[in-house]
Short mmCIF file of C-alpha atoms and ligand atoms in Angstrom, two decimals:
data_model
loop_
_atom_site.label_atom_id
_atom_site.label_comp_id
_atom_site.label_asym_id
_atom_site.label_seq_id
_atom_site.Cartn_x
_atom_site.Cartn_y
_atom_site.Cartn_z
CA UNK P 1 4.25 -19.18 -14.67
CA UNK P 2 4.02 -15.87 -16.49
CA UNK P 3 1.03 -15.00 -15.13
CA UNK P 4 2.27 -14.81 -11.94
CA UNK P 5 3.59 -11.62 -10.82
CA UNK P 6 7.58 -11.33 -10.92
CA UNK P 7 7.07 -9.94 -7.04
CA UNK P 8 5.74 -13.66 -5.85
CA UNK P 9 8.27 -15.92 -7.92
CA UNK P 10 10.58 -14.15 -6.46
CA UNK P 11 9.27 -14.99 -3.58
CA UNK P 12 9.18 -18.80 -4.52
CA UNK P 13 12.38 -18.72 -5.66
CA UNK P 14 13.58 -17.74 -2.12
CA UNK P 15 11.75 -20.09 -0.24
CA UNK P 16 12.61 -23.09 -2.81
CA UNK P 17 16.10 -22.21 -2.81
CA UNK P 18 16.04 -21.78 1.20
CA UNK P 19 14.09 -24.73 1.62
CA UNK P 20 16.58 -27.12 -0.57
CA UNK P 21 19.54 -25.26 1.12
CA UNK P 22 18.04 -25.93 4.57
CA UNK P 23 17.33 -29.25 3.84
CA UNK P 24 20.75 -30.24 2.18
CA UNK P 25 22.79 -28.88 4.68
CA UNK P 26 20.81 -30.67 7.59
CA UNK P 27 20.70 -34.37 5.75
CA UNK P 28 23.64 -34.30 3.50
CA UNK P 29 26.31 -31.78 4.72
CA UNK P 30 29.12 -33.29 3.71
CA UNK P 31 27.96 -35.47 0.81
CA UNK P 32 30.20 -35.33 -2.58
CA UNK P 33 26.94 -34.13 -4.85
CA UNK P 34 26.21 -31.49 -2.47
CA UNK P 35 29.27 -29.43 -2.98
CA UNK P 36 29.03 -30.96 -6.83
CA UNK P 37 25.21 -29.36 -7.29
CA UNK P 38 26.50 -26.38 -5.55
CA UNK P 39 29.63 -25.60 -7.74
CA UNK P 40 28.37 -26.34 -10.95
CA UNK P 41 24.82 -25.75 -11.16
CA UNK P 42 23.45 -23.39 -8.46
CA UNK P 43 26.85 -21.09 -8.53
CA UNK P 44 26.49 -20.43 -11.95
CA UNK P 45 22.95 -20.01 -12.21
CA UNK P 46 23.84 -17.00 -9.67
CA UNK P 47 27.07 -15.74 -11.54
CA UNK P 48 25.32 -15.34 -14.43
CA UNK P 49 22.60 -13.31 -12.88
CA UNK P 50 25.47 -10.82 -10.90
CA UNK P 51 27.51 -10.92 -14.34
CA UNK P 52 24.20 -9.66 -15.82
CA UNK P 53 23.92 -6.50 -13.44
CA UNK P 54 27.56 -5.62 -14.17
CA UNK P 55 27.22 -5.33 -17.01
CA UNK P 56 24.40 -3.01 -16.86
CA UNK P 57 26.70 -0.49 -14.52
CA UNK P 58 28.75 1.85 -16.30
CA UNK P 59 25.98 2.75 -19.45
CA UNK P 60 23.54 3.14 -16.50
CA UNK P 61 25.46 5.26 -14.32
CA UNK P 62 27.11 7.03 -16.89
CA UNK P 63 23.59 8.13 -18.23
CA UNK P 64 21.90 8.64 -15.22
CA UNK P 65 24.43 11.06 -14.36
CA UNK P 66 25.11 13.25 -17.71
CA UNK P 67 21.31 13.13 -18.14
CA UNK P 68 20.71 14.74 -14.33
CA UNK P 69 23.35 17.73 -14.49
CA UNK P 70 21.93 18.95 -17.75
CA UNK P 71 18.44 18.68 -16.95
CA UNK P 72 19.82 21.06 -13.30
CA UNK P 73 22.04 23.22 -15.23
CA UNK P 74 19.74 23.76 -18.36
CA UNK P 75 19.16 27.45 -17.88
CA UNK P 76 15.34 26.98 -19.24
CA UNK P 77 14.53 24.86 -16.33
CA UNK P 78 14.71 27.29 -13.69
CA UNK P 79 18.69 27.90 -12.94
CA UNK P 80 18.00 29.19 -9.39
CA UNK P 81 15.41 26.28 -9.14
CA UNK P 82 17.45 23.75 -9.93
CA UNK P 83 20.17 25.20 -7.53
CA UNK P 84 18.31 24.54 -4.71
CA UNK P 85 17.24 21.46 -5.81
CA UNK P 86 20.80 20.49 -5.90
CA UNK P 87 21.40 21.13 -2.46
CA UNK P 88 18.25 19.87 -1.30
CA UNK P 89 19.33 16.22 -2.69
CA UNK P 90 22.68 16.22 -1.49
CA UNK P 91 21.57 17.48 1.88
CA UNK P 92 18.95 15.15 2.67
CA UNK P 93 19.96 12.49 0.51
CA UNK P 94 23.67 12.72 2.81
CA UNK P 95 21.16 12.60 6.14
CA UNK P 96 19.56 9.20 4.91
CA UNK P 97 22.72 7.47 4.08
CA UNK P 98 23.88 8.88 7.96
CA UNK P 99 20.62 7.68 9.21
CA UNK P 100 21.62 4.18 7.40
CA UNK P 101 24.90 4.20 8.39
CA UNK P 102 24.42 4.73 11.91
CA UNK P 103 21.78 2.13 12.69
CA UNK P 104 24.23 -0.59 10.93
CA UNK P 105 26.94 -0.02 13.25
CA UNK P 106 25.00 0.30 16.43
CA UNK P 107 22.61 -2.65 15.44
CA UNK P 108 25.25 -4.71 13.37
CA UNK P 109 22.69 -6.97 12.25
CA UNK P 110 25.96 -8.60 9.91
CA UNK P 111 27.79 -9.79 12.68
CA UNK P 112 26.90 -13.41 14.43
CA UNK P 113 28.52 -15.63 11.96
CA UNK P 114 31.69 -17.21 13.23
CA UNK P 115 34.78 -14.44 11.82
CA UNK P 116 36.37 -18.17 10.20
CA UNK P 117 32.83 -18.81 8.49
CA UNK P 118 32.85 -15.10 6.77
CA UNK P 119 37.18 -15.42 5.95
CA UNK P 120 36.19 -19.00 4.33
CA UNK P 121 32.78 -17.98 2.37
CA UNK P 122 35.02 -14.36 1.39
CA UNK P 123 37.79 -16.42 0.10
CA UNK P 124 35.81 -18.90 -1.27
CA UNK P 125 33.53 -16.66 -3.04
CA UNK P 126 35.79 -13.86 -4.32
CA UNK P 127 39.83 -13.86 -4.74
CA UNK P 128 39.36 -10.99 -7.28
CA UNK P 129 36.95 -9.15 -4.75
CA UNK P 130 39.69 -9.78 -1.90
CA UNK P 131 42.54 -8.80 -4.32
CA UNK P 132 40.82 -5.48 -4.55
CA UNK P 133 40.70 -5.11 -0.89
CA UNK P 134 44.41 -6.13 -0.48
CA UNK P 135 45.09 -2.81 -3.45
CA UNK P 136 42.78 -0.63 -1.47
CA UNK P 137 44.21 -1.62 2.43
CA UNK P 138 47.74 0.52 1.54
CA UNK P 139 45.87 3.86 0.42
CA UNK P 140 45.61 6.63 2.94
CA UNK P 141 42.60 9.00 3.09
CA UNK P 142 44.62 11.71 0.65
CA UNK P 143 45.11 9.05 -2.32
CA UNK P 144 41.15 8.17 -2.11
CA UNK P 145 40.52 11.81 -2.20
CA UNK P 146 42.95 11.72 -5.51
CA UNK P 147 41.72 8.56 -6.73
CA UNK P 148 38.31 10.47 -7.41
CA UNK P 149 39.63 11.86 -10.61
CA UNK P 150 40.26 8.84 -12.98
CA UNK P 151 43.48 9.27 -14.73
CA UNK P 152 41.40 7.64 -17.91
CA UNK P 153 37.73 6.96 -17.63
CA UNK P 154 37.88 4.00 -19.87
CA UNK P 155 40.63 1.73 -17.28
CA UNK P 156 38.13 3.17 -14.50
CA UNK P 157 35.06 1.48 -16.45
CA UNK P 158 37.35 -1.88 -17.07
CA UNK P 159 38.45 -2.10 -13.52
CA UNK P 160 35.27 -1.18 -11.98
CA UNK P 161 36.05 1.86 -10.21
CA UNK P 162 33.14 3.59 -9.99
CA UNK P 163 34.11 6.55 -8.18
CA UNK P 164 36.41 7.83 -11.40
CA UNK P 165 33.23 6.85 -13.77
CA UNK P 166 30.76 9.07 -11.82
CA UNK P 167 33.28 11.92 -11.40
CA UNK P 168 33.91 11.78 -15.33
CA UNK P 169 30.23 11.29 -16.04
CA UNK P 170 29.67 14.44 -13.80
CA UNK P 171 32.08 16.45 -15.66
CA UNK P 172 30.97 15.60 -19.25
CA UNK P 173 27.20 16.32 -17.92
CA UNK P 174 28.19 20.21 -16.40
CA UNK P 175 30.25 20.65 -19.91
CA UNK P 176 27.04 19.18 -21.80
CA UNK P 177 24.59 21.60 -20.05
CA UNK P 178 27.52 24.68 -20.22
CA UNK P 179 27.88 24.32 -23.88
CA UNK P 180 24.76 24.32 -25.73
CA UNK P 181 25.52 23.42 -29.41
CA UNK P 182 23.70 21.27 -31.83
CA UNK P 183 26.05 18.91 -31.00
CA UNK P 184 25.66 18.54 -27.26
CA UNK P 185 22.00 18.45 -28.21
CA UNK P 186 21.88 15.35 -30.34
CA UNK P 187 25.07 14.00 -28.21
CA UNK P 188 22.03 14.34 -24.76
CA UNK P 189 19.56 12.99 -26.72
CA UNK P 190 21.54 9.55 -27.58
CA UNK P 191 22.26 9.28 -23.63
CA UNK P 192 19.07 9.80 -23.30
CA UNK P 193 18.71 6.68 -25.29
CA UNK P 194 21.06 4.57 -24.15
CA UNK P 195 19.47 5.26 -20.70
CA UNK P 196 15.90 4.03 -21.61
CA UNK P 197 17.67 1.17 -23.16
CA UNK P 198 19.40 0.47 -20.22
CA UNK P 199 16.17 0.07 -18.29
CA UNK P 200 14.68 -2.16 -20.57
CA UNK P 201 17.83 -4.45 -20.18
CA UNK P 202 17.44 -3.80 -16.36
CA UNK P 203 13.89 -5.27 -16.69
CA UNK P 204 14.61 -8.00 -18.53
CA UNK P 205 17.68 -9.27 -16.11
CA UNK P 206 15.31 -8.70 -13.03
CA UNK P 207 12.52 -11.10 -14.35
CA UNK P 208 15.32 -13.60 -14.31
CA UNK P 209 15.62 -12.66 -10.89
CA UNK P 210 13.51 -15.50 -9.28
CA UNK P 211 15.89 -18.31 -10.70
CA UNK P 212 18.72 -16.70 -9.83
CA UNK P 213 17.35 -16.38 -5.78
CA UNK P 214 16.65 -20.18 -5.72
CA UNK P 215 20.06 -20.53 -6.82
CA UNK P 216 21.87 -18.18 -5.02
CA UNK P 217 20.00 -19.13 -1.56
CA UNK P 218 20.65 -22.56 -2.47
CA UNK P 219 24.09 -22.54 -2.86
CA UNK P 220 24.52 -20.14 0.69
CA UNK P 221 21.93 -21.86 2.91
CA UNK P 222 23.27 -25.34 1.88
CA UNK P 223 26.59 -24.14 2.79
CA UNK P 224 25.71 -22.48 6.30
CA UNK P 225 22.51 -23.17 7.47
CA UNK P 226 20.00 -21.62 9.28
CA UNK P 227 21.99 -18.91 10.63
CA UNK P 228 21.96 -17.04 7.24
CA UNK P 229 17.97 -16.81 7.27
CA UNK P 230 18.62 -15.23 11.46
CA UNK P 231 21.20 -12.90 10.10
CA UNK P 232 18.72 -11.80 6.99
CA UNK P 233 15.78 -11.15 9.57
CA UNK P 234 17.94 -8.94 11.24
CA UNK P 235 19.28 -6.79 8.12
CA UNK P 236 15.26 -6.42 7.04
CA UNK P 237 14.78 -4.68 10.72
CA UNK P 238 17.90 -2.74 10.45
CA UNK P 239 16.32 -1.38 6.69
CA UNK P 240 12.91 -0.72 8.34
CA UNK P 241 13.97 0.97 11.31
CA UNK P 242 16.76 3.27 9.34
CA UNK P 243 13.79 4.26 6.56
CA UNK P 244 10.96 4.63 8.83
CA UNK P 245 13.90 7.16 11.40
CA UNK P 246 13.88 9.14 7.79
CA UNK P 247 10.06 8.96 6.94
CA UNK P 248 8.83 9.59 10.48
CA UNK P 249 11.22 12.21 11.40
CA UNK P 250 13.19 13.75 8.76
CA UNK P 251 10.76 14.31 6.43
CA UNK P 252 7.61 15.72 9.16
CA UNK P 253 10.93 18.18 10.29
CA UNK P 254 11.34 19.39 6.84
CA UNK P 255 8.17 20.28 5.90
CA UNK P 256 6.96 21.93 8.62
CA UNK P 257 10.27 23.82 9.64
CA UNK P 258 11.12 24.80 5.90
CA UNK P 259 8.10 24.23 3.89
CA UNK P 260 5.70 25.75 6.79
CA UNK P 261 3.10 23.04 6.13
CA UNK P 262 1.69 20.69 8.59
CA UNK P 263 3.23 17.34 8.68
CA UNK P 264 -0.60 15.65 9.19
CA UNK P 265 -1.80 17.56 6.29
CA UNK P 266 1.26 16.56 4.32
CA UNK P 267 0.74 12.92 4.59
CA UNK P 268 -2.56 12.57 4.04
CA UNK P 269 -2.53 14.89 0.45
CA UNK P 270 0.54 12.57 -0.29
CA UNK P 271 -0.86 9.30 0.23
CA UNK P 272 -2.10 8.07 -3.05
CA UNK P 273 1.60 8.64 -4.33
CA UNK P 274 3.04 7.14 -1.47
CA UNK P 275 0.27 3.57 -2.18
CA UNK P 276 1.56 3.85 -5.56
CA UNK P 277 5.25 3.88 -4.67
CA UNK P 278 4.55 1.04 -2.25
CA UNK P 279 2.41 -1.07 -5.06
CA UNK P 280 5.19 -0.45 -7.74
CA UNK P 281 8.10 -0.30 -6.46
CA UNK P 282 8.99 2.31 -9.32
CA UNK P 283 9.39 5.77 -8.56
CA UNK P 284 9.31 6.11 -12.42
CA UNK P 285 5.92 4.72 -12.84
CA UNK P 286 4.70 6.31 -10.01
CA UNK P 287 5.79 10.20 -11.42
CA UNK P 288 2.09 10.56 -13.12
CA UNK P 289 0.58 10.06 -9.86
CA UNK P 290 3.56 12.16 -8.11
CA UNK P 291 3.00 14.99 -9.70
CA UNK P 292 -0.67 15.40 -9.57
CA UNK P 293 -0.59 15.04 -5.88
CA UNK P 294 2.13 17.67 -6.00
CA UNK P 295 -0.08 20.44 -7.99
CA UNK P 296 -3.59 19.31 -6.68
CA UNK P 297 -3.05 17.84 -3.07
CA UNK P 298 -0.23 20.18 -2.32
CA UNK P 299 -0.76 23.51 -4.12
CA UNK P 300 3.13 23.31 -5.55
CA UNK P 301 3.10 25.52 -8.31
CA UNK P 302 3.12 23.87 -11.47
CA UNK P 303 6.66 24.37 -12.94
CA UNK P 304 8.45 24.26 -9.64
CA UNK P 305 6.17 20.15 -9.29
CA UNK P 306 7.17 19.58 -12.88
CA UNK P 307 10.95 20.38 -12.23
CA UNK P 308 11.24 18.82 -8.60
CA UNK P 309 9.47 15.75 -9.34
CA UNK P 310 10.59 14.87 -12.35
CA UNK P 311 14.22 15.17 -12.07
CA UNK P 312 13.61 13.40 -8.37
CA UNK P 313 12.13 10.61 -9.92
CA UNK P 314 15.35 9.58 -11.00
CA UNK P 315 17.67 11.62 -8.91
CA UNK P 316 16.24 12.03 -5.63
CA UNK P 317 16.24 8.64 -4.04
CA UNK P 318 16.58 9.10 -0.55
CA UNK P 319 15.84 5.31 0.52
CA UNK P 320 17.71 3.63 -2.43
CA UNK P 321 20.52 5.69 -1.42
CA UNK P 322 20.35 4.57 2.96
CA UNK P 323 19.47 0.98 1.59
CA UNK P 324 22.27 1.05 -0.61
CA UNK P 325 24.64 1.79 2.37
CA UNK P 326 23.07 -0.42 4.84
CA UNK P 327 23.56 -2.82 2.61
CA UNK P 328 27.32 -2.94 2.02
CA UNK P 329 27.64 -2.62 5.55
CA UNK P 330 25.96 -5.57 6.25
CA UNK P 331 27.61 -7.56 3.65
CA UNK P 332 30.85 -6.44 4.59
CA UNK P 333 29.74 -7.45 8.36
CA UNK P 334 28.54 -10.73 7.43
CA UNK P 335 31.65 -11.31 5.47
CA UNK P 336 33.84 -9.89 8.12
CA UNK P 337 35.49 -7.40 5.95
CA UNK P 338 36.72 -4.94 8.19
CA UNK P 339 36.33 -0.92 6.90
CA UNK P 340 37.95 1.89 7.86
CA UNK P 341 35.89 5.19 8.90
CA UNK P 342 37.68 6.49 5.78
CA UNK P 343 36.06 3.59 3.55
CA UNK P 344 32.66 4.36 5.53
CA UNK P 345 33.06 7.93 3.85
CA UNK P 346 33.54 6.67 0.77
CA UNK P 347 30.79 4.86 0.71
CA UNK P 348 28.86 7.63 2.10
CA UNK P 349 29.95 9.52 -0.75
CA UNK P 350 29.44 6.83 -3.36
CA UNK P 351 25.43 6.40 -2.20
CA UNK P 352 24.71 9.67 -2.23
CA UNK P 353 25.86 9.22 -5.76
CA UNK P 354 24.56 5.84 -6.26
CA UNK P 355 20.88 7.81 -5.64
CA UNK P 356 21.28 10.27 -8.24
CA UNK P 357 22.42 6.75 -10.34
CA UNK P 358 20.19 4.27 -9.98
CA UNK P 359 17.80 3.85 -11.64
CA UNK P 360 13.78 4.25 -10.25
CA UNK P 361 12.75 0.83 -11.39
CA UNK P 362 12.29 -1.91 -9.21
CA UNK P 363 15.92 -3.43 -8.28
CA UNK P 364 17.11 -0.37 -9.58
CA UNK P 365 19.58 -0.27 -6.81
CA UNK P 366 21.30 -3.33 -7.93
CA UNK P 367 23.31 -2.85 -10.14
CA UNK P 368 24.93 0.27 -8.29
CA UNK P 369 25.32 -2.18 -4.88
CA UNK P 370 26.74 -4.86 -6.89
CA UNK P 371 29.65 -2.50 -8.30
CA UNK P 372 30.53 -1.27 -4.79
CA UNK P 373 30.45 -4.54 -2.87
CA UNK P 374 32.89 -5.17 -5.40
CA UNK P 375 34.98 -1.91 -5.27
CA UNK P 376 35.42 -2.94 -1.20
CA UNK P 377 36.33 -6.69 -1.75
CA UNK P 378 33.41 -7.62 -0.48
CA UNK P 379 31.82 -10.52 -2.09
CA UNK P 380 28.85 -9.40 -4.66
CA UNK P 381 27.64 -12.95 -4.42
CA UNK P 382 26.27 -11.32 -1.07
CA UNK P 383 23.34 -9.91 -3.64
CA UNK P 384 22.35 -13.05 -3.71
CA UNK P 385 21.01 -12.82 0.22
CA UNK P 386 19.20 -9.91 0.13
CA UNK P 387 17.36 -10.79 -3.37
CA UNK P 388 14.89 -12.95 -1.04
CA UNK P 389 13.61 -10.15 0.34
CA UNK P 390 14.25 -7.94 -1.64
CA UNK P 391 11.03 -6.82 -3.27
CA UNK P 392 9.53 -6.01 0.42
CA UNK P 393 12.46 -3.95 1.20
CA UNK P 394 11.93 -2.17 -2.29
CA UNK P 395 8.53 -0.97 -1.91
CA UNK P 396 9.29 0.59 1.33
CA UNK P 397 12.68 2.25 -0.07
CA UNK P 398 10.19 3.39 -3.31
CA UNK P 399 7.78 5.53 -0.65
CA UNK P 400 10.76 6.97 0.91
CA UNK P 401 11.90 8.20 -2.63
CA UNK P 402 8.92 9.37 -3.79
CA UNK P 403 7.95 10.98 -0.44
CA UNK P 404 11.32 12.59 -0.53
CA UNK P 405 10.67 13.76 -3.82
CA UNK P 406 7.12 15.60 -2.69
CA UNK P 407 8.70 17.00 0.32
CA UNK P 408 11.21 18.70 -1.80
CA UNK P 409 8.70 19.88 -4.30
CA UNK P 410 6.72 21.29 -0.58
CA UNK P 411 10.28 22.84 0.33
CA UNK P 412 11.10 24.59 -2.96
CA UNK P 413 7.81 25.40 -4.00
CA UNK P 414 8.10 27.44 -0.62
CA UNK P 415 10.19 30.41 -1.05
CA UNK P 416 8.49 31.05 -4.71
CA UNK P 417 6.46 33.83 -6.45
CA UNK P 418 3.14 32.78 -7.07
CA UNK P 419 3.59 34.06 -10.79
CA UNK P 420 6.20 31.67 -11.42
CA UNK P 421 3.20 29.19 -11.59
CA UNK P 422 0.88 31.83 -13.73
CA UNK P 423 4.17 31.96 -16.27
CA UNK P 424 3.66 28.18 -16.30
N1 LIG J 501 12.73 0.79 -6.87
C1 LIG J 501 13.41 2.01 -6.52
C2 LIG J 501 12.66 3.20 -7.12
O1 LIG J 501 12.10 3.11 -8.16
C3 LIG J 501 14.83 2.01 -6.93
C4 LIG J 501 15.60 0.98 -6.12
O2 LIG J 501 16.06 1.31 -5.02
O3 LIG J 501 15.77 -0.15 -6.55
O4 LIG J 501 12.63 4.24 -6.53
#
């Protein structure tokens, strides 16, 4: 079994799981084991896996985030560099989650299910989740914007609001890279630390990944049927269409109108990184490759590739951050929670985030979902439905980050002196 790559027993998984489902729910719908094998095998098999990613959440994010505001605010790599670079991620990382967000509502590829299915499954599935939603309905658009600042950043890690954890994580990363004592130095390099341990842990949870999509399909398609596998199709086409809007358009826009390159010539220098990012699914393990292609193929100079692409690697994540808010969307649509245009902001605001937080490992993105599903009572066991596919979804979402990460080494390599890359 081990030799097979994690990618196809994934794969399995969904298809066994389906397949059972499918088959249980046409033969035996109402039979006493069913609901038996559902509740006490294949729910917890999934549980376990979700509890898993939780758990994984606050170190992660926490350490994404302190490690990403020093490395822009460390005066030694390029202040004025890392500036732009700033604004460049929010910019276009704030146009991909639109992108996302606006094919979801116009396509709602959620909605189809019966509204008494979704209030069951929801109530079924989560009474904290829908608890949280009940605490959230009464807040007007000025206490969310209050909210952001955790009165105490430990409750905000306990109750799983991850808004006040990134804002504190944010803060302690600007006073990290403001005050540069021994201190903050060995204090960076232990985050640094727990971060690489947190992506070892985040490997290890993901190869359980394949048991956990048997089980969670099982437990969903047994319960509803075949409509669950229509509704999936339809989220996979809403992903596709929302990245490729980004890829094809966004991207060719901003690097020939602000990086003065041709869009053709662009492409074709970047496409080993992008058939890396694609065969991957790791915008980590694809950085060697990045930044060659940025120097060589591209002509970047050197410390400007170095700076861009490295920090983007983890920071930039342009697709993670639009499949991240498709995503909840679709959940929430499938689950018929309703959300407000002032919840759609703060989940615009939470993905732009939730790119600079994930992790660029495959599944990175889970974790981060996971916590925000929660945040908006929407049930997380919804993971379980887009594991299937998953890995497909992934490797496109990987080319869009690491292509987003080129086209802002293209963009801010731009405007500088050539002798920046002779001080190299
Ligand atoms: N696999 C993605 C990356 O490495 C992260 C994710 O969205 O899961 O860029």
């Amino acid at each position: 079994m081990r030799s097979i790559p994690l990618h196809t027993r994934m794969l399995i998984g969904f298809v066994v799981g389906a397949g059972l489902g499918l088959l249980a729910n046409f033969l035996f719908a109402d039979a006493a084991w069913l609901d038996v094998t559902v509740r006490y095998v294949a729910d917890p098999v999934g549980q376990v896996f979700l509890r898993l990613l939780f758990m994984l959440v606050v170190p992660l994010v926490f350490s994404a985030l302190v490690l990403g505001v020093v490395e822009i605010g460390d005066p030694r790599s390029l202040g004025r560099i890392g500036g732009k670079t700033l604004v460049f991620i929010l910019v276009v990382t704030s146009i991909a989650v639109t992108i996302g967000l606006i094919c979801v509502n116009v396509l709602q590829p959620g909605r189809g299910l019966p509204p008494e299915v979704g209030q069951a499954l929801l109530a079924e599935t989560s009474q904290r989740a829908a608890q949280i939603a009940g605490a959230r309905e009464g807040l007007s658009g000025m206490d969310l914007l209050i909210n952001i600042v955790p009165r105490n950043p430990v409750a905000s890690a306990a109750n799983g609001d991850l808004i006040g954890v990134m804002f504190f994580s944010l803060m302690f990363g600007i006073a990290a890279a403001v005050l540069r004592t021994e201190g903050t130095h060995t204090f960076v390099k232990s985050v640094q630390g727990i971060y690489d341990i947190c992506l070892k842990l985040i490997g290890w949870v993901i190869a359980l990944a394949p048991y956990a999509v048997a089980a969670l399909l099982f437990s969903i398609t047994a319960k509803l049927g075949l409509d669950v596998l229509v509704q999936l199709a339809r989220f996979v086409g809403t992903v596709v269409l929302a990245l490729s809007i980004h890829f094809f358009v966004v991207f060719p826009l901003l690097v020939k109108v602000v990086g003065k390159m041709s869009p053709l010539a662009f492409f074709r220098a970047a496409q080993p990184a992008i058939l890396t990012a694609f065969s991957t699914s790791s915008s980590s393990a694809t950085l060697p490759t990045t930044l060659k292609v940025a120097e060589e193929n591209l002509g970047v100079p050197r410390r400007v590739a170095r700076f861009v692409c490295t920090l983007g690697a983890t920071a930039n994540m342009n697709g993670t951050a639009l499949f991240e808010g498709v995503t909840v969307l679709f959940l929430a649509q499938f689950f018929g929670v309703e959300l407000s245009l002032v919840q759609q902001v703060t989940i615009l605001v939470l993905c732009i985030l939730g790119g600079i937080g994930a992790a660029g490992v495959p599944g990175g993105s889970l974790p981060v979902i996971a916590m925000i599903l929660v945040m908006f009572g929407i049930p997380a066991e919804g993971i379980g439905l887009i594991l299937g596919v998953d890995r497909f979804l992934d490797m496109c979402r990987t080319c869009v980050n690491v292509t987003g990460d080129l086209v802002g080494a293209v963009v801010i390599g731009q405007g500088e002196p050539e002798h920046l890359a002779e001080a190299a």
